[in-house]
């Protein structure tokens, strides 16, 4: 044998694309990201069912589109780093920095469907080609997608339509649930609209306030409240932390703080701490935008964007900072809740707790004060029970 050769089996795509995106929303999120990166003002995802069975998903965007050259050199190359080839520059129309980096997002298509038709227009030229999963698997080391329109002239404006059929999903689409999940994957600029359509003519525009709509906010904090001007993260991080009046249901997927970079989720909600027992955690939700994560020398964002590589020294440091920040918010929360309960107690009974302590005889004062503080400040006692118990002391 004269020289060695490293070969790729088409099955690699199955592991990278299909297995990575086992559920609908993260796979759709890759297509939505591509529309965002293409400088679109809107992306519409249309779901088609026939007799309650999913038939097709079509994604429309009004972004820059692709020429035949773009398709060959950008879209059809697996693992191309666009930031290296095209620079990491703001987009011409909306000034967006690219979210795409790995050149793998398009593989999410195969997580959803076996047949994919891409129809795209750019600079008055239209291109249309088909990707077929079975043909791809049957190919040896090169796959030639069927192209039925090549740089054919068009008067229509730029944009891309991706139609997915022969879908893997067999159960009906739940548009509201999809919208909820998508709303937690993106915090993008207001010039980008995500719309979900049908079946039954249902349309959902995913608004920014959808994410925490089901949370009844009790207290909230922004970066101004929590990040010290002296801290190295000052000016680098924006955040919105919220505590709910009642415990957040675990099934909502909202417990904990989600991390975003360039408007896209990079780490699922969590507490950045090894101990997860605090009662406070049941009440805490929110987001942190840390765009510097995209600029680290090493890529720390996992391909499916669910978690970060916390072993990177910058990230280990950031995690320790976030862990302290969450602990600090926990303390603020306890204090605020205690103050609120005291106020409510005073309103209900006319008793000012501190004054009342002062009026008690010395020998019982200390024990009464201890009991009341324990009950009033106890995390385990719910709002109503806390008041009830305090009143009965
Ligand atoms: N809707 C679209 N409109 C215009 N160009 C697109 C569109 N979708 C994909 N492309 C082009 O195809 C390329 C490959 O897309 P893909 O999602 O695979 O990788 P990426 O976006 O560069 O990186 P990542 O894997 O991090 O998403 C993009 O960089 C872009 O040039
Ligand atoms: Mg992409």
GROMACS .gro file of C-alpha atoms and ligand atoms in nm:
model
  425
    1UNK     CA    1   0.000   0.000   0.000
    2UNK     CA    2   0.159   0.328  -0.109
    3UNK     CA    3  -0.029   0.574   0.116
    4UNK     CA    4  -0.278   0.570   0.397
    5UNK     CA    5  -0.627   0.705   0.358
    6UNK     CA    6  -0.881   0.811   0.618
    7UNK     CA    7  -1.232   0.744   0.491
    8UNK     CA    8  -1.569   0.861   0.612
    9UNK     CA    9  -1.869   0.639   0.612
   10UNK     CA   10  -2.202   0.812   0.536
   11UNK     CA   11  -2.318   0.668   0.868
   12UNK     CA   12  -2.109   0.936   1.037
   13UNK     CA   13  -2.385   1.175   0.937
   14UNK     CA   14  -2.634   0.963   1.121
   15UNK     CA   15  -2.433   1.003   1.442
   16UNK     CA   16  -2.367   1.372   1.394
   17UNK     CA   17  -2.705   1.478   1.267
   18UNK     CA   18  -2.977   1.230   1.336
   19UNK     CA   19  -2.871   1.118   1.683
   20UNK     CA   20  -2.785   1.466   1.799
   21UNK     CA   21  -3.129   1.599   1.723
   22UNK     CA   22  -3.370   1.344   1.856
   23UNK     CA   23  -3.645   1.594   1.920
   24UNK     CA   24  -3.809   1.846   1.690
   25UNK     CA   25  -3.733   2.188   1.850
   26UNK     CA   26  -3.350   2.170   1.864
   27UNK     CA   27  -3.341   2.052   1.503
   28UNK     CA   28  -3.576   2.332   1.395
   29UNK     CA   29  -3.360   2.570   1.595
   30UNK     CA   30  -3.068   2.492   1.360
   31UNK     CA   31  -3.277   2.593   1.058
   32UNK     CA   32  -3.399   2.904   1.238
   33UNK     CA   33  -3.037   2.993   1.325
   34UNK     CA   34  -2.939   2.958   0.961
   35UNK     CA   35  -3.219   3.198   0.862
   36UNK     CA   36  -3.102   3.442   1.130
   37UNK     CA   37  -2.743   3.416   1.006
   38UNK     CA   38  -2.869   3.473   0.649
   39UNK     CA   39  -2.987   3.818   0.769
   40UNK     CA   40  -3.357   3.733   0.734
   41UNK     CA   41  -3.622   3.956   0.892
   42UNK     CA   42  -3.856   3.662   0.931
   43UNK     CA   43  -3.856   3.285   0.935
   44UNK     CA   44  -4.182   3.095   0.895
   45UNK     CA   45  -4.202   2.729   0.987
   46UNK     CA   46  -4.509   2.564   0.840
   47UNK     CA   47  -4.634   2.226   0.962
   48UNK     CA   48  -4.849   2.011   0.740
   49UNK     CA   49  -5.054   1.716   0.859
   50UNK     CA   50  -5.279   1.474   0.674
   51UNK     CA   51  -5.547   1.305   0.882
   52UNK     CA   52  -5.356   1.388   1.199
   53UNK     CA   53  -5.026   1.248   1.067
   54UNK     CA   54  -4.726   1.478   1.008
   55UNK     CA   55  -4.657   1.508   0.636
   56UNK     CA   56  -4.421   1.799   0.580
   57UNK     CA   57  -4.240   2.087   0.743
   58UNK     CA   58  -4.148   2.387   0.531
   59UNK     CA   59  -3.912   2.661   0.647
   60UNK     CA   60  -3.928   2.995   0.462
   61UNK     CA   61  -3.686   3.279   0.514
   62UNK     CA   62  -3.629   3.613   0.343
   63UNK     CA   63  -3.255   3.608   0.397
   64UNK     CA   64  -2.973   3.644   0.145
   65UNK     CA   65  -3.026   3.303  -0.016
   66UNK     CA   66  -2.759   3.099  -0.196
   67UNK     CA   67  -2.615   3.080  -0.546
   68UNK     CA   68  -2.505   2.745  -0.694
   69UNK     CA   69  -2.151   2.832  -0.582
   70UNK     CA   70  -2.270   2.900  -0.225
   71UNK     CA   71  -2.454   2.570  -0.217
   72UNK     CA   72  -2.148   2.379  -0.326
   73UNK     CA   73  -1.890   2.569  -0.123
   74UNK     CA   74  -2.090   2.656   0.190
   75UNK     CA   75  -2.402   2.450   0.235
   76UNK     CA   76  -2.274   2.112   0.114
   77UNK     CA   77  -1.948   2.117   0.305
   78UNK     CA   78  -1.964   1.933   0.636
   79UNK     CA   79  -1.765   2.097   0.911
   80UNK     CA   80  -1.682   2.424   0.734
   81UNK     CA   81  -1.613   2.705   0.980
   82UNK     CA   82  -1.781   3.007   0.823
   83UNK     CA   83  -1.616   3.247   1.065
   84UNK     CA   84  -1.273   3.138   0.947
   85UNK     CA   85  -1.362   3.155   0.577
   86UNK     CA   86  -1.583   3.463   0.571
   87UNK     CA   87  -1.467   3.642   0.885
   88UNK     CA   88  -1.655   3.698   1.207
   89UNK     CA   89  -1.821   4.017   1.090
   90UNK     CA   90  -2.162   4.176   1.150
   91UNK     CA   91  -2.414   4.100   0.874
   92UNK     CA   92  -2.480   4.377   0.617
   93UNK     CA   93  -2.851   4.430   0.684
   94UNK     CA   94  -2.906   4.383   1.058
   95UNK     CA   95  -2.551   4.387   1.187
   96UNK     CA   96  -2.577   4.037   1.338
   97UNK     CA   97  -2.275   3.836   1.436
   98UNK     CA   98  -2.304   3.479   1.306
   99UNK     CA   99  -2.435   3.210   1.540
  100UNK     CA  100  -2.317   2.938   1.300
  101UNK     CA  101  -1.968   2.809   1.333
  102UNK     CA  102  -1.933   2.433   1.304
  103UNK     CA  103  -2.080   2.372   0.957
  104UNK     CA  104  -2.294   2.093   1.099
  105UNK     CA  105  -2.633   2.261   1.150
  106UNK     CA  106  -2.768   2.136   0.818
  107UNK     CA  107  -2.730   1.778   0.940
  108UNK     CA  108  -3.022   1.847   1.173
  109UNK     CA  109  -3.235   1.822   0.858
  110UNK     CA  110  -3.178   1.449   0.856
  111UNK     CA  111  -3.288   1.429   1.216
  112UNK     CA  112  -3.630   1.539   1.095
  113UNK     CA  113  -3.682   1.401   0.746
  114UNK     CA  114  -3.559   1.168   0.477
  115UNK     CA  115  -3.637   1.394   0.184
  116UNK     CA  116  -3.523   1.756   0.174
  117UNK     CA  117  -3.581   2.006  -0.106
  118UNK     CA  118  -3.390   2.334  -0.087
  119UNK     CA  119  -3.518   2.612  -0.310
  120UNK     CA  120  -3.315   2.931  -0.281
  121UNK     CA  121  -3.281   3.267  -0.456
  122UNK     CA  122  -2.998   3.514  -0.451
  123UNK     CA  123  -2.895   3.798  -0.683
  124UNK     CA  124  -3.175   3.713  -0.931
  125UNK     CA  125  -3.066   3.348  -0.953
  126UNK     CA  126  -3.268   3.052  -0.838
  127UNK     CA  127  -3.137   2.710  -0.737
  128UNK     CA  128  -3.323   2.401  -0.632
  129UNK     CA  129  -3.186   2.066  -0.520
  130UNK     CA  130  -3.294   1.756  -0.332
  131UNK     CA  131  -3.118   1.567  -0.057
  132UNK     CA  132  -3.234   1.214   0.001
  133UNK     CA  133  -3.132   1.023   0.310
  134UNK     CA  134  -3.147   0.673   0.157
  135UNK     CA  135  -2.944   0.782  -0.144
  136UNK     CA  136  -2.690   0.941   0.084
  137UNK     CA  137  -2.653   0.625   0.292
  138UNK     CA  138  -2.619   0.414  -0.021
  139UNK     CA  139  -2.340   0.633  -0.158
  140UNK     CA  140  -1.980   0.540  -0.089
  141UNK     CA  141  -1.767   0.846  -0.024
  142UNK     CA  142  -1.936   1.112  -0.233
  143UNK     CA  143  -2.303   1.193  -0.261
  144UNK     CA  144  -2.441   1.398  -0.550
  145UNK     CA  145  -2.771   1.563  -0.461
  146UNK     CA  146  -3.017   1.601  -0.746
  147UNK     CA  147  -3.017   1.959  -0.879
  148UNK     CA  148  -3.315   2.055  -1.092
  149UNK     CA  149  -3.263   2.431  -1.115
  150UNK     CA  150  -2.913   2.575  -1.149
  151UNK     CA  151  -2.866   2.952  -1.139
  152UNK     CA  152  -3.187   2.998  -1.335
  153UNK     CA  153  -3.297   3.360  -1.366
  154UNK     CA  154  -3.573   3.485  -1.141
  155UNK     CA  155  -3.736   3.818  -1.068
  156UNK     CA  156  -3.834   3.711  -0.718
  157UNK     CA  157  -3.654   3.850  -0.421
  158UNK     CA  158  -3.392   3.664  -0.224
  159UNK     CA  159  -3.473   3.396   0.029
  160UNK     CA  160  -3.469   3.026   0.097
  161UNK     CA  161  -3.741   2.763   0.123
  162UNK     CA  162  -3.653   2.426   0.274
  163UNK     CA  163  -3.915   2.157   0.246
  164UNK     CA  164  -3.889   1.846   0.459
  165UNK     CA  165  -4.096   1.540   0.380
  166UNK     CA  166  -4.095   1.170   0.469
  167UNK     CA  167  -4.084   1.288   0.825
  168UNK     CA  168  -3.963   1.070   1.108
  169UNK     CA  169  -4.219   1.211   1.347
  170UNK     CA  170  -4.544   1.019   1.355
  171UNK     CA  171  -4.738   1.192   1.634
  172UNK     CA  172  -4.929   1.516   1.563
  173UNK     CA  173  -4.749   1.850   1.601
  174UNK     CA  174  -4.812   2.038   1.923
  175UNK     CA  175  -4.755   2.394   1.804
  176UNK     CA  176  -4.783   2.558   2.147
  177UNK     CA  177  -4.527   2.319   2.298
  178UNK     CA  178  -4.290   2.370   2.004
  179UNK     CA  179  -4.329   2.749   2.040
  180UNK     CA  180  -4.253   2.727   2.415
  181UNK     CA  181  -3.935   2.532   2.356
  182UNK     CA  182  -3.819   2.753   2.067
  183UNK     CA  183  -3.881   3.062   2.282
  184UNK     CA  184  -3.628   2.923   2.531
  185UNK     CA  185  -3.361   2.862   2.269
  186UNK     CA  186  -3.345   3.216   2.125
  187UNK     CA  187  -3.318   3.566   2.263
  188UNK     CA  188  -3.264   3.744   1.936
  189UNK     CA  189  -3.292   4.103   1.819
  190UNK     CA  190  -3.636   4.251   1.769
  191UNK     CA  191  -3.577   4.267   1.393
  192UNK     CA  192  -3.605   3.890   1.364
  193UNK     CA  193  -3.947   3.727   1.378
  194UNK     CA  194  -4.012   3.357   1.423
  195UNK     CA  195  -4.356   3.237   1.311
  196UNK     CA  196  -4.504   2.887   1.338
  197UNK     CA  197  -4.799   2.800   1.113
  198UNK     CA  198  -5.075   2.538   1.090
  199UNK     CA  199  -5.220   2.274   1.102
  200UNK     CA  200  -5.576   2.412   1.106
  201UNK     CA  201  -5.460   2.764   1.013
  202UNK     CA  202  -5.310   2.815   1.355
  203UNK     CA  203  -5.036   3.080   1.360
  204UNK     CA  204  -4.803   3.160   1.649
  205UNK     CA  205  -4.561   3.448   1.642
  206UNK     CA  206  -4.299   3.368   1.904
  207UNK     CA  207  -4.272   3.688   2.107
  208UNK     CA  208  -3.992   3.759   2.352
  209UNK     CA  209  -4.228   3.759   2.651
  210UNK     CA  210  -4.338   3.402   2.581
  211UNK     CA  211  -4.041   3.250   2.765
  212UNK     CA  212  -4.151   3.341   3.118
  213UNK     CA  213  -4.520   3.396   3.054
  214UNK     CA  214  -4.625   3.123   3.295
  215UNK     CA  215  -4.408   3.256   3.577
  216UNK     CA  216  -4.568   3.483   3.834
  217UNK     CA  217  -4.273   3.707   3.919
  218UNK     CA  218  -4.211   3.798   4.281
  219UNK     CA  219  -3.865   3.955   4.261
  220UNK     CA  220  -3.626   4.023   3.974
  221UNK     CA  221  -3.267   4.134   3.925
  222UNK     CA  222  -3.073   4.272   3.630
  223UNK     CA  223  -2.698   4.300   3.575
  224UNK     CA  224  -2.708   4.647   3.732
  225UNK     CA  225  -2.823   4.494   4.061
  226UNK     CA  226  -2.576   4.209   4.067
  227UNK     CA  227  -2.258   4.279   3.874
  228UNK     CA  228  -2.001   4.489   4.054
  229UNK     CA  229  -1.852   4.765   3.831
  230UNK     CA  230  -1.510   4.635   3.944
  231UNK     CA  231  -1.584   4.281   3.828
  232UNK     CA  232  -1.421   4.155   3.510
  233UNK     CA  233  -1.768   4.053   3.390
  234UNK     CA  234  -1.902   4.408   3.416
  235UNK     CA  235  -2.015   4.516   3.068
  236UNK     CA  236  -1.959   4.163   2.936
  237UNK     CA  237  -2.271   4.001   3.071
  238UNK     CA  238  -2.640   4.092   3.071
  239UNK     CA  239  -2.891   3.907   3.280
  240UNK     CA  240  -3.243   3.880   3.404
  241UNK     CA  241  -3.298   3.663   3.709
  242UNK     CA  242  -3.651   3.609   3.832
  243UNK     CA  243  -3.799   3.442   4.137
  244UNK     CA  244  -4.149   3.311   4.119
  245UNK     CA  245  -4.421   3.353   4.383
  246UNK     CA  246  -4.477   2.979   4.393
  247UNK     CA  247  -4.235   2.693   4.317
  248UNK     CA  248  -4.175   2.651   3.944
  249UNK     CA  249  -4.297   2.308   3.825
  250UNK     CA  250  -3.997   2.090   3.731
  251UNK     CA  251  -4.182   1.978   3.417
  252UNK     CA  252  -4.183   2.337   3.285
  253UNK     CA  253  -3.810   2.312   3.210
  254UNK     CA  254  -3.774   2.665   3.346
  255UNK     CA  255  -3.603   2.595   3.678
  256UNK     CA  256  -3.256   2.741   3.679
  257UNK     CA  257  -3.065   2.995   3.472
  258UNK     CA  258  -3.015   2.948   3.097
  259UNK     CA  259  -2.702   3.081   2.928
  260UNK     CA  260  -2.704   3.249   2.588
  261UNK     CA  261  -2.435   3.363   2.350
  262UNK     CA  262  -2.516   3.563   2.036
  263UNK     CA  263  -2.884   3.523   2.110
  264UNK     CA  264  -2.876   3.145   2.115
  265UNK     CA  265  -2.895   2.902   2.403
  266UNK     CA  266  -2.557   2.751   2.488
  267UNK     CA  267  -2.630   2.591   2.827
  268UNK     CA  268  -2.958   2.453   2.960
  269UNK     CA  269  -3.101   2.606   3.280
  270UNK     CA  270  -2.897   2.518   3.589
  271UNK     CA  271  -2.754   2.667   3.912
  272UNK     CA  272  -2.378   2.647   3.843
  273UNK     CA  273  -2.332   2.482   4.177
  274UNK     CA  274  -2.253   2.126   4.281
  275UNK     CA  275  -2.511   2.124   4.555
  276UNK     CA  276  -2.864   2.138   4.422
  277UNK     CA  277  -3.059   2.100   4.743
  278UNK     CA  278  -3.149   2.461   4.819
  279UNK     CA  279  -3.520   2.525   4.846
  280UNK     CA  280  -3.454   2.858   4.675
  281UNK     CA  281  -3.373   2.679   4.350
  282UNK     CA  282  -3.736   2.582   4.308
  283UNK     CA  283  -3.823   2.949   4.269
  284UNK     CA  284  -3.541   3.065   4.044
  285UNK     CA  285  -3.545   3.115   3.667
  286UNK     CA  286  -3.395   3.356   3.415
  287UNK     CA  287  -3.126   3.411   3.155
  288UNK     CA  288  -2.771   3.529   3.124
  289UNK     CA  289  -2.629   3.662   2.797
  290UNK     CA  290  -2.255   3.608   2.776
  291UNK     CA  291  -2.145   3.679   2.420
  292UNK     CA  292  -1.778   3.647   2.513
  293UNK     CA  293  -1.831   3.268   2.510
  294UNK     CA  294  -1.839   3.279   2.128
  295UNK     CA  295  -1.505   3.457   2.122
  296UNK     CA  296  -1.297   3.214   2.328
  297UNK     CA  297  -0.997   3.067   2.150
  298UNK     CA  298  -1.138   2.719   2.186
  299UNK     CA  299  -1.491   2.619   2.094
  300UNK     CA  300  -1.662   2.545   2.424
  301UNK     CA  301  -2.017   2.524   2.286
  302UNK     CA  302  -2.140   2.167   2.237
  303UNK     CA  303  -2.279   2.085   1.894
  304UNK     CA  304  -2.637   2.054   2.011
  305UNK     CA  305  -2.596   2.364   2.230
  306UNK     CA  306  -2.728   2.206   2.546
  307UNK     CA  307  -2.415   2.243   2.756
  308UNK     CA  308  -2.077   2.413   2.770
  309UNK     CA  309  -1.732   2.270   2.820
  310UNK     CA  310  -1.679   2.398   3.174
  311UNK     CA  311  -1.326   2.257   3.185
  312UNK     CA  312  -1.194   2.544   2.975
  313UNK     CA  313  -1.009   2.771   3.225
  314UNK     CA  314  -1.217   3.080   3.131
  315UNK     CA  315  -1.535   2.881   3.174
  316UNK     CA  316  -1.430   2.726   3.505
  317UNK     CA  317  -1.370   3.079   3.632
  318UNK     CA  318  -1.704   3.198   3.495
  319UNK     CA  319  -1.884   2.907   3.654
  320UNK     CA  320  -1.737   2.988   3.997
  321UNK     CA  321  -1.849   3.350   3.949
  322UNK     CA  322  -2.202   3.242   3.853
  323UNK     CA  323  -2.219   3.002   4.145
  324UNK     CA  324  -2.141   3.292   4.385
  325UNK     CA  325  -2.386   3.516   4.202
  326UNK     CA  326  -2.669   3.265   4.241
  327UNK     CA  327  -2.583   3.216   4.610
  328UNK     CA  328  -2.595   3.593   4.657
  329UNK     CA  329  -2.935   3.614   4.488
  330UNK     CA  330  -3.049   3.335   4.722
  331UNK     CA  331  -2.958   3.551   5.019
  332UNK     CA  332  -3.134   3.857   4.873
  333UNK     CA  333  -3.439   3.642   4.808
  334UNK     CA  334  -3.454   3.513   5.166
  335UNK     CA  335  -3.420   3.864   5.305
  336UNK     CA  336  -3.681   4.009   5.070
  337UNK     CA  337  -3.925   3.731   5.151
  338UNK     CA  338  -3.871   3.780   5.522
  339UNK     CA  339  -3.928   4.156   5.492
  340UNK     CA  340  -4.238   4.096   5.288
  341UNK     CA  341  -4.376   3.851   5.543
  342UNK     CA  342  -4.303   4.095   5.827
  343UNK     CA  343  -4.489   4.370   5.643
  344UNK     CA  344  -4.784   4.140   5.580
  345UNK     CA  345  -4.780   4.033   5.944
  346UNK     CA  346  -4.774   4.394   6.058
  347UNK     CA  347  -5.062   4.480   5.827
  348UNK     CA  348  -5.271   4.184   5.940
  349UNK     CA  349  -5.207   4.217   6.313
  350UNK     CA  350  -5.097   4.574   6.365
  351UNK     CA  351  -4.791   4.431   6.541
  352UNK     CA  352  -4.447   4.558   6.454
  353UNK     CA  353  -4.231   4.251   6.519
  354UNK     CA  354  -3.920   4.438   6.629
  355UNK     CA  355  -4.114   4.664   6.867
  356UNK     CA  356  -4.296   4.366   7.005
  357UNK     CA  357  -3.971   4.180   7.074
  358UNK     CA  358  -3.852   4.487   7.263
  359UNK     CA  359  -4.157   4.487   7.485
  360UNK     CA  360  -4.117   4.124   7.596
  361UNK     CA  361  -3.968   4.038   7.939
  362UNK     CA  362  -3.599   3.957   7.918
  363UNK     CA  363  -3.622   3.590   8.014
  364UNK     CA  364  -3.859   3.484   7.735
  365UNK     CA  365  -3.757   3.744   7.476
  366UNK     CA  366  -3.466   3.552   7.338
  367UNK     CA  367  -3.652   3.224   7.288
  368UNK     CA  368  -3.961   3.391   7.137
  369UNK     CA  369  -3.744   3.592   6.901
  370UNK     CA  370  -3.562   3.278   6.794
  371UNK     CA  371  -3.883   3.087   6.725
  372UNK     CA  372  -4.044   3.373   6.532
  373UNK     CA  373  -3.734   3.437   6.322
  374UNK     CA  374  -3.701   3.066   6.246
  375UNK     CA  375  -4.061   3.040   6.134
  376UNK     CA  376  -4.078   3.370   5.950
  377UNK     CA  377  -3.751   3.325   5.767
  378UNK     CA  378  -3.778   2.954   5.714
  379UNK     CA  379  -3.755   2.858   5.351
  380UNK     CA  380  -3.955   2.546   5.410
  381UNK     CA  381  -4.259   2.733   5.537
  382UNK     CA  382  -4.482   2.850   5.256
  383UNK     CA  383  -4.613   3.206   5.245
  384UNK     CA  384  -4.950   3.130   5.399
  385UNK     CA  385  -4.831   2.878   5.657
  386UNK     CA  386  -4.550   3.107   5.762
  387UNK     CA  387  -4.791   3.386   5.843
  388UNK     CA  388  -5.027   3.149   6.017
  389UNK     CA  389  -4.757   3.003   6.238
  390UNK     CA  390  -4.607   3.341   6.320
  391UNK     CA  391  -4.946   3.467   6.426
  392UNK     CA  392  -4.990   3.175   6.658
  393UNK     CA  393  -4.667   3.218   6.844
  394LIG     N1  394  -3.129   2.956   0.512
  394LIG     C1  395  -3.008   2.981   0.460
  394LIG     N2  396  -2.988   3.090   0.384
  394LIG     C2  397  -2.865   3.117   0.330
  394LIG     N3  398  -2.755   3.041   0.351
  394LIG     C3  399  -2.769   2.931   0.429
  394LIG     C4  400  -2.895   2.895   0.485
  394LIG     N4  401  -2.879   2.780   0.555
  394LIG     C5  402  -2.749   2.747   0.544
  394LIG     N5  403  -2.681   2.837   0.468
  394LIG     C6  404  -2.537   2.835   0.432
  394LIG     O1  405  -2.491   2.704   0.454
  394LIG     C7  406  -2.384   2.706   0.549
  394LIG     C8  407  -2.388   2.577   0.631
  394LIG     O2  408  -2.494   2.577   0.724
  394LIG     P1  409  -2.480   2.492   0.859
  394LIG     O3  410  -2.594   2.521   0.947
  394LIG     O4  411  -2.454   2.351   0.822
  394LIG     O5  412  -2.346   2.546   0.923
  394LIG     P2  413  -2.320   2.686   0.996
  394LIG     O6  414  -2.447   2.759   1.012
  394LIG     O7  415  -2.211   2.756   0.919
  394LIG     O8  416  -2.259   2.638   1.135
  394LIG     P3  417  -2.336   2.559   1.254
  394LIG     O9  418  -2.310   2.414   1.233
  394LIG    O10  419  -2.269   2.610   1.376
  394LIG    O11  420  -2.480   2.593   1.242
  394LIG     C9  421  -2.402   2.833   0.628
  394LIG    O12  422  -2.280   2.878   0.684
  394LIG    C10  423  -2.456   2.927   0.520
  394LIG    O13  424  -2.350   2.979   0.443
  395LIG    MG1  425  -2.612   2.674   1.109
   0.00000   0.00000   0.00000
